[in-house]
Structure formats: C-alpha cells, structure tokens
Amino acid sequence: MKIPMKAGPWMFALVLVAVGSTAAHGQAGGSGRIVGRIVDAGTGAGLSNVTIQVEGTGHGALSRVDGRYVLSGVPAGSVRLHVQSIGYGTKIVAAVVVPEEGVVEQNVALEQAALSLDAIEVSAGAERGSVGRALDQQRTSTGIVNAITAEQISRSADSDAAAAMQRVSGVTVQDGKYVFVRGLGERYTTTSLNGARIPSPEPERKVVPLDLFPSGLLQTITTSKTFTPDQSGDFSGASIDIRTREFPAERQLTVSTGLGFNDRVTGSTLFAAPTTGTEWLGRAGAARALPSSVAAAGNFTGNVTQSEFNTMIGDFRNAWTPARQTGRGSSSHGASIGGTDAVFGQAVSYLLSGTYAYGEETRAGEVRARAIAGEGGAAVEVDRFTGTTGKTSVLAGGLASLTTLLGNDTRLFFNGTWNRTADNEARFENGTSENHGGIPMQIQRLRFVERSIHSAQLGAEHSLGRHQLDWSATVAGVRRYEPDRSEFVRAQTVEGQPYVWFAASNEGAVRTFGDLDEATREVELNWRVDLGGQADHALKVGAAYRDAQREAVSRSYSISALQMPMDALRLDPETIFDGRFNGAGDSYMRVTPLSQGGSYTAEDRVIGGYAMIDAGLTSWLRLVGGARVERSETEVLAQATIGTETYVARPSYTDVLPSLALNASLSENQNLRFSASQTLARPEYRELANVMYRDVIGGDNLIGNPDLLRTRIRNYDARWEWYPGPGEVMSIGVFAKQFTDPIERVYRATSGTSVITFVNAESARNLGVELELRKRLGFLADPLETVTAFSNLTVMESEITIPASASSQTNAQRAMVGQAPWVLNGGVTWEPGRLRSNATLLYNIVGERILNAGEIPLPDVVEQPRHVLDASLRTMLNDNVSVKLDAKNLLDAAYEFRQGDVVRDSYRSGRSFSLGVTWRR
C-alpha cells in the first residue's frame, strides 16, 4: 500500500500567492506591526485571552490560541507594551522598536500572582531573554528532556539530524545515522516528525536513519528520556521528536549554497558505481528494475528451459565492475520563503523550503575479516579482505508549513515533509575465503540504496476558556529501494595463474533486488482542562490510533556456469555477459534463486488511551501521574525465495503503562525531578519473519523468530538541574532500567556458516549517571564573557542474562548489544555580539560497545572508541549575507571493530571542509 503526498501543484500555487501577494506588512504613513506570544513563565505554555495594549495609542489586542497575538498599524519607533491577565502579574515592556513598514517580534512571559501586585517594567531586550528561558523545553518540561534548537545546529558543522543528535548527553550515533540513547539499542528509541510516528525504512531494523533530515529544515530536536502517559509507550531509551522549521514573523526569502572537499576524496582516484537515469536526484533509474523475464519465473519451481535462462541473463543490467574517477567534492543548496500574508482575506503564515546536497565519500584502507576459535578459545583471523569503497550520496528534502488563526480560539495548521537520500556505492577487495579452501579471491560489489520519507499532517488547537483541545491526523510513508545490487567474484584457482570467474559457485555472480514500502495513518486527540486552584491543577486525557502496512521484497539470483572455456572465465564480467555466451543455442549458464532472499508483509494496529493529572501539591512541588492503555495487533506473513512455504506470526498484547513523576522547584532556577514508569518494546517485523538474508562470501546468515515476545521495561529516573543564567545549565541525573524478556541478536548453534537470530533473554538491567554543564566563562575573566564551554558525560553499565533454552551459542551474561560504558561530548563556543560572528569547537568520544555478541568461545565483536573533533565558524558580512566554514572529522581517527585480537572491520573516511554562503532578505 502506498500513500503518496502529491504536493507539487498546490505547493507551486502557494508560492505564487506568497510571492505575488500585495498585502502590506504594515499600514502606510510610518507604521508597522508587533507579533509574538504570551507565555507562562513557569511552564512555557501559551496563554490566551491576555490583553496587550500599546501605551499612548488606541492599539490593542487579545492573545489567541497558543498565546499568539498581532498588533497592526502601530506607529513606527519606540513604544511600550502593557500586558495583563487575571491571575498573572501585569508587565510593561519598554523600548519595543517598531520598524516602519515592517514587523518586530516580541514575546512576553507572565508570572503567576495570587494577589494584585504593581506592574513590573522591563526592557524589550531583557524580556526576550526571559522568554527564551520560559520557552526552554528542558527547564519547563514535565519529564527529563534534552532539546537542540535551530540556532545551536546553525553553529555546528552538523548537516543532518543524526549529526546534531551526537551533542545530546547519553546519545551515540552508529554508521552516521542510527541513534542509541543511554547505551540502549535502536529498538528502545522511537522517532516522530511533528509529533507523529515515523516508520522505519530499514527492512531489518526498527530505527529511523536520522541522516534523512537535512539540518536546514529543522526547528528543534527534542529527546524525551522519561515516559509520560501522553506519549506512545514503546520506548525506554528515548522518544525523539523532530520539529520542522516555523514561519518567520515577516516575509523572508533565504537562499544558501556551499562547496566542500575531503582530503581523501577530492582530487584522488576513487572507485565509483555506474549511474543510470536521474540518480543525481536520488531516484533509481528504470534500468535497475527486476527484469520481467526473471520475475515471470517466480520461485523457479516450474521447468525453466536453457533458452529462458539465456534470456534472463541478457536482461540483467550489464554492470558489474567499479569504475575509476577523480573525486570532485561536495555541494549543497537550499532556498526558503516564509512569512504571513493575506490569502482571500485570511492571514496565513507559511514556510516553504527545499534543500539538496551531493557528497562523495570513501572508506580508505578498508579491512574486513572473520574470526574462528583457536587454541584456548582465542580468536584467530580468517577470510581477511582488504580494499576500498567509494560512494556518492544525495540528500534532498522539502517542507511546506501553513498555519492560520480562526477567530481568537482556534489555530489550524498543516505540515508537509518529503525527504530522500540515495547512496551509490562501489567496492573492490582482495582476500581469501576459508569456506572455499583459502584460495585468493577478488570481490567487486555495486550497490544503490534509495530511502525516502513523506508525511502530511493536518491539525488544530482550540482554546475554550479553561479547556484546551488539540487534534491531528497524519499520513506518512517510507520506502527503501535497493535495486540490482551486484557481486562478482574472481578466484585464483591455480597458484601463479590469472584470476578467473568463480563460475562453479552460486556466489560467483549474484544479483539482488530489494524493495520496502510502508504506509502509516495516525490520528491523535488530546483534551486538557485547567482545574484552577492556587497550585493550578490540570487534567489531561486523550486517545491515539495508528495503523501501518508494510511490504518488503528481497530476491537474490545466482548466475553460474560449469562448462565455459577457461579463456572465457578470464574475461571481465561485462564481456562475459554481453551476449556472446548466452545466445541462441548456448548452454553455458543458468540462473538460480538463492535462499538468502525472502519477502514478507506486515500489518500493525495500535490503539491507545490515557489519563494524567498535573497537580500542585505545594507551591514548589508538582505531581504528574497517570496511565496509558495500549492494544497492539500485528500480523507478519513471510515467504522464502525458494519454495512456497509461508510463515505467519500474529502477536497481540494489551498493556497498562503507568507513570508517576515528582517535580520540585527548589528555587527560581533549580529543579529536582523523580520519575518511575512502565514501558515496552515490540519486536520489529523483520525479527518475526522466519526467512533468511545473507551477504555474499563471508557474510552471516540472518533469520527471524516468529515466537518473540514483547519486552517490558521498568524505568526509574532522578535529576537535579540548575539554570544559573540564560543559556547556562548544570545537571546531575541517575537512571535505572529493569528489562523482562529483552530481545537480543545472538548466534544460533549451527555447523558451518554462522547464523544470527533473535531471542528473548531472561532479563537485563541498565544503570547510569548523566552529567551536563554549560557555562559562560565570564566568571574567570571579563573578556571570556563571550565564551561558553559545555560538556556532557554519561557513564553506564548493563548486564543481560540469556537462558540456555534460547539455543544460543552466545555468552550467557554480558553487556547488552549496543551498550557503551561511557559517552563524552564537549565543546566551546565563542560569540562576540558586536562582530556578529560565532565559532564552535566540538568533541565526541564513545567507549567500547558490543556490535554483535560473540559465538562461544569467541569474544564479542566490539566497536572501538574513536576521537571526533569538528569545528564551525559563522560570520555576518552584512545585514543580508552570512558565511559559514565547517571542518568535520579533523582527527580522521579510524573506524575499527574488533573481536579479540582480530580486526573485523576497519577504515578511515578523511577530513571534510566546506564553505557556505547564505543570503537572507
């Protein structure tokens, strides 16, 4: 099932309306507008029905839903705002400078007051600082969260959401895209876009690759580390919510472009994969599709003739060999337009944005090997291959965000997002294979992977006195398309003789076709009522429904030949398969489907409801508690490439997930938080599908387990937070988690090729401490007031117990897969306001973590620590033009994975530098 978002025509029309609108930004005759939000200083929540007046004039307004207000026709120059509401202290904001024919944004934070007090007067600049604190999600949140803002991302060298997430305490990023939080694997982390769940485009993993989201489209990334009943309950590490950019206060056009180079890529000779069609746009060419002659043969259970084999071989795209090309470097481009204009008499705020980036990468000095048990169980290296991988990447994205106010009490919004990545990869390597007698081999692989996500969300917020109601409906879809992956293997069958096609093996020439589509629909409704009282109690209830339909297809085919002349076997593959050996009457080659393919379909439905209370026990202590009930029903049907047998899994569960939190305000800028909750983790579809997948030559087999149970987790957190000044924080937190039936990747007891499967372990625990510090250095010396140092450190420990009945050959007691014992992030930012410049230096290192649990008596496969240093410099050349210089991976430390003394995988990727220019009007 596919749910495409056909955004092109209406988006184009909206651009014309936005650009061509003649609606003025202010009235003629020296006037302008003031826009902004009125928020509660304690919670950051928007306040409606607040009176805002411009002193000395007749201009005034009431704040509407979410606290938003607009004052039009305000005389240009410096004015004073008078802001008041029942239950809050009156505030006067002075020195608000209104530009002629322009717009100024002024947010205001009001303090709750039980008695009538004198009005407090502040300057506009000081009030913007206090609102920044009031809107700080980390300080005002119900649970324990970390938030990254667009401003922070702009000061770093991060090009996408995955890179930005590396700066969050307790977060590690694997393969540049997969996020682990608090040492827990990706199954314990969920990802949402504008509050709606994103399905995973990976056929074998639950995780959403965050490199799909360009940083230029992001407003905030919020990482919730504790569960509250108004969230979906299937996480334990974190729930990540990506919010796309919001519209600016006045119409704004932004255009950016950039160029970059890598010291191991640009100007160097690289392996490159052939391209076809419009793959520079990230879309696979039609020539990569599964040939109709092969598809017509189905699972090959019928009588396939030699003539049909010859036709199939001729129909495969004749591309096997990596090409050689000189590295060109990288480029990026983006444009956006946003603001507020009248559309058919209705004020509509909008943002339209698009980005495109092209990059080239390499894995230089690449080494991979397997390990077998030697004397005393020590790891001994076998199947060692050395080589190089070259890759070109495309990252493109677009968004459309619209919002309008209907009267004073309703805000209607639409968010549309589309993102795509494509990687075109070529790899060449030399080595030996133990399973094939240790003879020398050459392997060349070509691989194209396209991933895309689209989402369309319509929703509204209603403010009805003490009642607030919000709802949203979202359709989303993902696709992972890996068409026409090829592997070609040569072997030196006689020492000293030339390499020949390894034609007698079913691994000598392999074509693989993979396609995954998933469509989801989600509806969510939340109602909140303020119960009043001196402590401002509130009750919140809601419901959500989500369904998903996934279809994943993987087909692998081997081309083999037993009677070809030796001279023919020495030819390059493009010559072997150009038709001279598979013409009419030839009977050299045949096509065989491989068991390493397989397909599955899945349907998943989750319905949930919750109730929670936010109660002030005292003036400084709040209790947030409640429970969520979730009913999940899943059906997975799997079928192997060979044969007709179908495997079915139909797990269903009803879970009650309680949550309790105590938040103590020790002072105006100190919080103490405690929380306890029950959450869960469900098996991923592929983990339930009992079909096999395997890489060619030396790869592990992977097979699902339809008997998997969902994991239940008890979570406990405590954290002390201190916010000594704007943009400053110091916190210390501890956490503990207890798992029942955790799901782990393990090696299954077999003879011959290794087989990885999934089992429910008996139990597991996870303990940790988190430290975070962000502080301006002015307390050391006045000139250092423009310098901010920041760091976060997470120290963790976990242990998992796997019962002997799991038919596993994995260590029964060890750390959880993906568990890092510690994670350290650090950096320093220099921001001299008068120069309109800033510079940031960022550092990251992650302790050893298990990639795969070792097969007894072998040790585990462990990713080694790697020092990462990035730098970024940004400066404004004038009011409209800014320049940004980024440097990434300055230390170029090796990526290395070890199993005992055996290097399972190792490579270097090079240092990257880029220069970007942004023009804004």
PDB file of C-alpha atoms in Angstrom, residues 395-556:
ATOM      1  CA  LEU A 395      20.290  14.196   0.267  1.00  0.00           C
ATOM      2  CA  ALA A 396      17.203  16.164  -0.754  1.00  0.00           C
ATOM      3  CA  GLY A 397      14.269  17.470   1.242  1.00  0.00           C
ATOM      4  CA  GLY A 398      11.357  19.840   1.196  1.00  0.00           C
ATOM      5  CA  LEU A 399       8.684  21.084   3.556  1.00  0.00           C
ATOM      6  CA  ALA A 400       5.534  23.147   3.494  1.00  0.00           C
ATOM      7  CA  SER A 401       4.224  24.561   6.764  1.00  0.00           C
ATOM      8  CA  LEU A 402       0.980  26.545   6.920  1.00  0.00           C
ATOM      9  CA  THR A 403      -0.956  27.946   9.857  1.00  0.00           C
ATOM     10  CA  THR A 404      -3.844  30.343  10.312  1.00  0.00           C
ATOM     11  CA  LEU A 405      -5.925  31.604  13.220  1.00  0.00           C
ATOM     12  CA  LEU A 406      -9.690  31.169  13.048  1.00  0.00           C
ATOM     13  CA  GLY A 407     -11.106  33.765  15.404  1.00  0.00           C
ATOM     14  CA  ASN A 408      -9.391  34.048  18.769  1.00  0.00           C
ATOM     15  CA  ASP A 409      -9.662  30.432  19.842  1.00  0.00           C
ATOM     16  CA  THR A 410      -8.526  28.141  17.031  1.00  0.00           C
ATOM     17  CA  ARG A 411      -5.233  27.634  15.239  1.00  0.00           C
ATOM     18  CA  LEU A 412      -5.332  25.415  12.151  1.00  0.00           C
ATOM     19  CA  PHE A 413      -2.051  24.030  10.772  1.00  0.00           C
ATOM     20  CA  PHE A 414      -0.645  21.813   8.029  1.00  0.00           C
ATOM     21  CA  ASN A 415       2.827  20.289   7.847  1.00  0.00           C
ATOM     22  CA  GLY A 416       4.048  18.511   4.743  1.00  0.00           C
ATOM     23  CA  THR A 417       7.507  16.976   4.572  1.00  0.00           C
ATOM     24  CA  TRP A 418       9.410  14.966   1.980  1.00  0.00           C
ATOM     25  CA  ASN A 419      12.981  13.725   2.283  1.00  0.00           C
ATOM     26  CA  ARG A 420      15.133  11.392   0.219  1.00  0.00           C
ATOM     27  CA  THR A 421      18.654  10.004   0.411  1.00  0.00           C
ATOM     28  CA  ALA A 422      20.447   7.853  -2.136  1.00  0.00           C
ATOM     29  CA  ASP A 423      23.829   6.139  -1.834  1.00  0.00           C
ATOM     30  CA  ASN A 424      25.584   4.710  -4.899  1.00  0.00           C
ATOM     31  CA  GLU A 425      28.424   2.516  -3.714  1.00  0.00           C
ATOM     32  CA  ALA A 426      31.275   0.611  -5.364  1.00  0.00           C
ATOM     33  CA  ARG A 427      33.636  -1.715  -3.518  1.00  0.00           C
ATOM     34  CA  PHE A 428      36.668  -3.711  -4.617  1.00  0.00           C
ATOM     35  CA  GLU A 429      38.563  -6.064  -2.305  1.00  0.00           C
ATOM     36  CA  ASN A 430      41.119  -8.887  -2.291  1.00  0.00           C
ATOM     37  CA  GLY A 431      41.391 -11.730   0.180  1.00  0.00           C
ATOM     38  CA  THR A 432      40.844 -15.393   0.913  1.00  0.00           C
ATOM     39  CA  SER A 433      37.833 -17.474   1.945  1.00  0.00           C
ATOM     40  CA  GLU A 434      38.211 -20.287   4.460  1.00  0.00           C
ATOM     41  CA  ASN A 435      34.986 -21.947   3.249  1.00  0.00           C
ATOM     42  CA  HIS A 436      36.439 -22.147  -0.267  1.00  0.00           C
ATOM     43  CA  GLY A 437      39.785 -23.720   0.571  1.00  0.00           C
ATOM     44  CA  GLY A 438      41.599 -20.482   1.396  1.00  0.00           C
ATOM     45  CA  ILE A 439      42.178 -19.638  -2.273  1.00  0.00           C
ATOM     46  CA  PRO A 440      42.856 -15.972  -3.211  1.00  0.00           C
ATOM     47  CA  MET A 441      39.758 -14.099  -4.326  1.00  0.00           C
ATOM     48  CA  GLN A 442      38.709 -10.726  -5.721  1.00  0.00           C
ATOM     49  CA  ILE A 443      35.220  -9.387  -4.971  1.00  0.00           C
ATOM     50  CA  GLN A 444      33.602  -6.380  -6.586  1.00  0.00           C
ATOM     51  CA  ARG A 445      30.243  -5.038  -5.412  1.00  0.00           C
ATOM     52  CA  LEU A 446      27.913  -2.378  -6.805  1.00  0.00           C
ATOM     53  CA  ARG A 447      25.079  -1.170  -4.599  1.00  0.00           C
ATOM     54  CA  PHE A 448      22.459   1.571  -4.887  1.00  0.00           C
ATOM     55  CA  VAL A 449      20.163   2.308  -1.912  1.00  0.00           C
ATOM     56  CA  GLU A 450      17.386   4.884  -2.064  1.00  0.00           C
ATOM     57  CA  ARG A 451      15.460   5.884   1.078  1.00  0.00           C
ATOM     58  CA  SER A 452      12.536   8.299   1.200  1.00  0.00           C
ATOM     59  CA  ILE A 453      10.024   9.560   3.754  1.00  0.00           C
ATOM     60  CA  HIS A 454       6.922  11.641   3.155  1.00  0.00           C
ATOM     61  CA  SER A 455       4.462  12.970   5.695  1.00  0.00           C
ATOM     62  CA  ALA A 456       1.323  15.114   5.545  1.00  0.00           C
ATOM     63  CA  GLN A 457      -0.224  16.331   8.792  1.00  0.00           C
ATOM     64  CA  LEU A 458      -3.376  18.381   9.394  1.00  0.00           C
ATOM     65  CA  GLY A 459      -4.292  19.529  12.875  1.00  0.00           C
ATOM     66  CA  ALA A 460      -5.775  22.204  15.074  1.00  0.00           C
ATOM     67  CA  GLU A 461      -5.506  23.686  18.552  1.00  0.00           C
ATOM     68  CA  HIS A 462      -8.619  25.042  20.251  1.00  0.00           C
ATOM     69  CA  SER A 463      -8.693  27.218  23.358  1.00  0.00           C
ATOM     70  CA  LEU A 464     -12.090  27.279  25.078  1.00  0.00           C
ATOM     71  CA  GLY A 465     -11.658  29.110  28.345  1.00  0.00           C
ATOM     72  CA  ARG A 466     -10.213  26.615  30.813  1.00  0.00           C
ATOM     73  CA  HIS A 467     -10.320  23.893  28.170  1.00  0.00           C
ATOM     74  CA  GLN A 468      -7.707  23.214  25.520  1.00  0.00           C
ATOM     75  CA  LEU A 469      -8.318  20.716  22.740  1.00  0.00           C
ATOM     76  CA  ASP A 470      -5.864  19.656  20.058  1.00  0.00           C
ATOM     77  CA  TRP A 471      -6.072  17.036  17.336  1.00  0.00           C
ATOM     78  CA  SER A 472      -4.024  15.919  14.379  1.00  0.00           C
ATOM     79  CA  ALA A 473      -4.309  13.451  11.508  1.00  0.00           C
ATOM     80  CA  THR A 474      -1.185  12.260   9.730  1.00  0.00           C
ATOM     81  CA  VAL A 475      -0.468  10.055   6.747  1.00  0.00           C
ATOM     82  CA  ALA A 476       3.136   9.052   6.204  1.00  0.00           C
ATOM     83  CA  GLY A 477       5.107   6.618   4.145  1.00  0.00           C
ATOM     84  CA  VAL A 478       8.624   5.325   3.757  1.00  0.00           C
ATOM     85  CA  ARG A 479      10.420   3.458   1.019  1.00  0.00           C
ATOM     86  CA  ARG A 480      13.769   1.718   0.923  1.00  0.00           C
ATOM     87  CA  TYR A 481      14.638   0.682  -2.602  1.00  0.00           C
ATOM     88  CA  GLU A 482      17.799  -1.333  -3.269  1.00  0.00           C
ATOM     89  CA  PRO A 483      17.548  -2.406  -6.917  1.00  0.00           C
ATOM     90  CA  ASP A 484      20.054  -4.524  -8.780  1.00  0.00           C
ATOM     91  CA  ARG A 485      22.822  -4.984  -6.254  1.00  0.00           C
ATOM     92  CA  SER A 486      25.616  -6.972  -7.918  1.00  0.00           C
ATOM     93  CA  GLU A 487      28.506  -9.101  -6.640  1.00  0.00           C
ATOM     94  CA  PHE A 488      31.096 -10.632  -8.920  1.00  0.00           C
ATOM     95  CA  VAL A 489      33.804 -12.951  -7.589  1.00  0.00           C
ATOM     96  CA  ARG A 490      37.068 -13.995  -9.209  1.00  0.00           C
ATOM     97  CA  ALA A 491      39.356 -16.687  -7.814  1.00  0.00           C
ATOM     98  CA  GLN A 492      42.936 -17.775  -8.402  1.00  0.00           C
ATOM     99  CA  THR A 493      42.269 -21.494  -8.673  1.00  0.00           C
ATOM    100  CA  VAL A 494      45.875 -22.279  -9.682  1.00  0.00           C
ATOM    101  CA  GLU A 495      48.743 -20.502  -7.934  1.00  0.00           C
ATOM    102  CA  GLY A 496      50.519 -18.095 -10.231  1.00  0.00           C
ATOM    103  CA  GLN A 497      47.740 -18.184 -12.826  1.00  0.00           C
ATOM    104  CA  PRO A 498      45.361 -15.300 -13.661  1.00  0.00           C
ATOM    105  CA  TYR A 499      42.149 -14.832 -11.695  1.00  0.00           C
ATOM    106  CA  VAL A 500      39.058 -16.397 -13.287  1.00  0.00           C
ATOM    107  CA  TRP A 501      35.340 -16.041 -12.726  1.00  0.00           C
ATOM    108  CA  PHE A 502      34.306 -18.231  -9.759  1.00  0.00           C
ATOM    109  CA  ALA A 503      31.629 -19.662 -12.018  1.00  0.00           C
ATOM    110  CA  ALA A 504      31.080 -23.043 -10.360  1.00  0.00           C
ATOM    111  CA  SER A 505      29.834 -21.439  -7.126  1.00  0.00           C
ATOM    112  CA  ASN A 506      26.399 -19.966  -6.553  1.00  0.00           C
ATOM    113  CA  GLU A 507      28.238 -16.954  -5.063  1.00  0.00           C
ATOM    114  CA  GLY A 508      30.318 -16.206  -8.173  1.00  0.00           C
ATOM    115  CA  ALA A 509      27.837 -13.756  -9.735  1.00  0.00           C
ATOM    116  CA  VAL A 510      24.805 -12.600  -7.742  1.00  0.00           C
ATOM    117  CA  ARG A 511      22.094 -10.006  -8.396  1.00  0.00           C
ATOM    118  CA  THR A 512      19.826  -8.887  -5.533  1.00  0.00           C
ATOM    119  CA  PHE A 513      16.656  -6.780  -5.727  1.00  0.00           C
ATOM    120  CA  GLY A 514      15.142  -5.306  -2.566  1.00  0.00           C
ATOM    121  CA  ASP A 515      12.117  -3.056  -2.122  1.00  0.00           C
ATOM    122  CA  LEU A 516      10.322  -1.983   1.055  1.00  0.00           C
ATOM    123  CA  ASP A 517       7.195   0.163   1.278  1.00  0.00           C
ATOM    124  CA  GLU A 518       5.353   1.130   4.430  1.00  0.00           C
ATOM    125  CA  ALA A 519       2.354   3.418   4.796  1.00  0.00           C
ATOM    126  CA  THR A 520       1.008   4.633   8.125  1.00  0.00           C
ATOM    127  CA  ARG A 521      -2.026   6.574   9.277  1.00  0.00           C
ATOM    128  CA  GLU A 522      -2.213   8.182  12.685  1.00  0.00           C
ATOM    129  CA  VAL A 523      -4.930  10.143  14.485  1.00  0.00           C
ATOM    130  CA  GLU A 524      -4.414  11.791  17.863  1.00  0.00           C
ATOM    131  CA  LEU A 525      -6.781  13.727  20.149  1.00  0.00           C
ATOM    132  CA  ASN A 526      -5.872  15.464  23.428  1.00  0.00           C
ATOM    133  CA  TRP A 527      -8.077  17.410  25.832  1.00  0.00           C
ATOM    134  CA  ARG A 528      -6.796  19.416  28.768  1.00  0.00           C
ATOM    135  CA  VAL A 529      -8.790  21.270  31.407  1.00  0.00           C
ATOM    136  CA  ASP A 530      -7.307  23.645  33.948  1.00  0.00           C
ATOM    137  CA  LEU A 531      -8.920  22.756  37.261  1.00  0.00           C
ATOM    138  CA  GLY A 532      -7.845  26.005  38.871  1.00  0.00           C
ATOM    139  CA  GLY A 533      -6.826  26.303  42.479  1.00  0.00           C
ATOM    140  CA  GLN A 534      -3.862  28.181  43.850  1.00  0.00           C
ATOM    141  CA  ALA A 535      -1.491  25.477  42.541  1.00  0.00           C
ATOM    142  CA  ASP A 536      -3.070  25.450  39.060  1.00  0.00           C
ATOM    143  CA  HIS A 537      -4.107  21.795  38.729  1.00  0.00           C
ATOM    144  CA  ALA A 538      -4.833  20.301  35.324  1.00  0.00           C
ATOM    145  CA  LEU A 539      -6.339  17.111  33.934  1.00  0.00           C
ATOM    146  CA  LYS A 540      -5.381  15.740  30.526  1.00  0.00           C
ATOM    147  CA  VAL A 541      -6.930  12.829  28.640  1.00  0.00           C
ATOM    148  CA  GLY A 542      -6.509  11.648  25.091  1.00  0.00           C
ATOM    149  CA  ALA A 543      -6.537   8.838  22.568  1.00  0.00           C
ATOM    150  CA  ALA A 544      -4.496   7.805  19.551  1.00  0.00           C
ATOM    151  CA  TYR A 545      -4.798   5.293  16.737  1.00  0.00           C
ATOM    152  CA  ARG A 546      -2.046   4.193  14.371  1.00  0.00           C
ATOM    153  CA  ASP A 547      -2.033   1.565  11.665  1.00  0.00           C
ATOM    154  CA  ALA A 548       0.775   0.517   9.373  1.00  0.00           C
ATOM    155  CA  GLN A 549       1.027  -1.679   6.295  1.00  0.00           C
ATOM    156  CA  ARG A 550       4.432  -2.851   5.113  1.00  0.00           C
ATOM    157  CA  GLU A 551       5.552  -4.886   2.138  1.00  0.00           C
ATOM    158  CA  ALA A 552       9.191  -5.956   1.918  1.00  0.00           C
ATOM    159  CA  VAL A 553      10.559  -7.905  -1.021  1.00  0.00           C
ATOM    160  CA  SER A 554      14.075  -9.299  -1.382  1.00  0.00           C
ATOM    161  CA  ARG A 555      15.026 -11.552  -4.284  1.00  0.00           C
ATOM    162  CA  SER A 556      18.514 -12.891  -4.958  1.00  0.00           C
TER     163      SER A 556
END
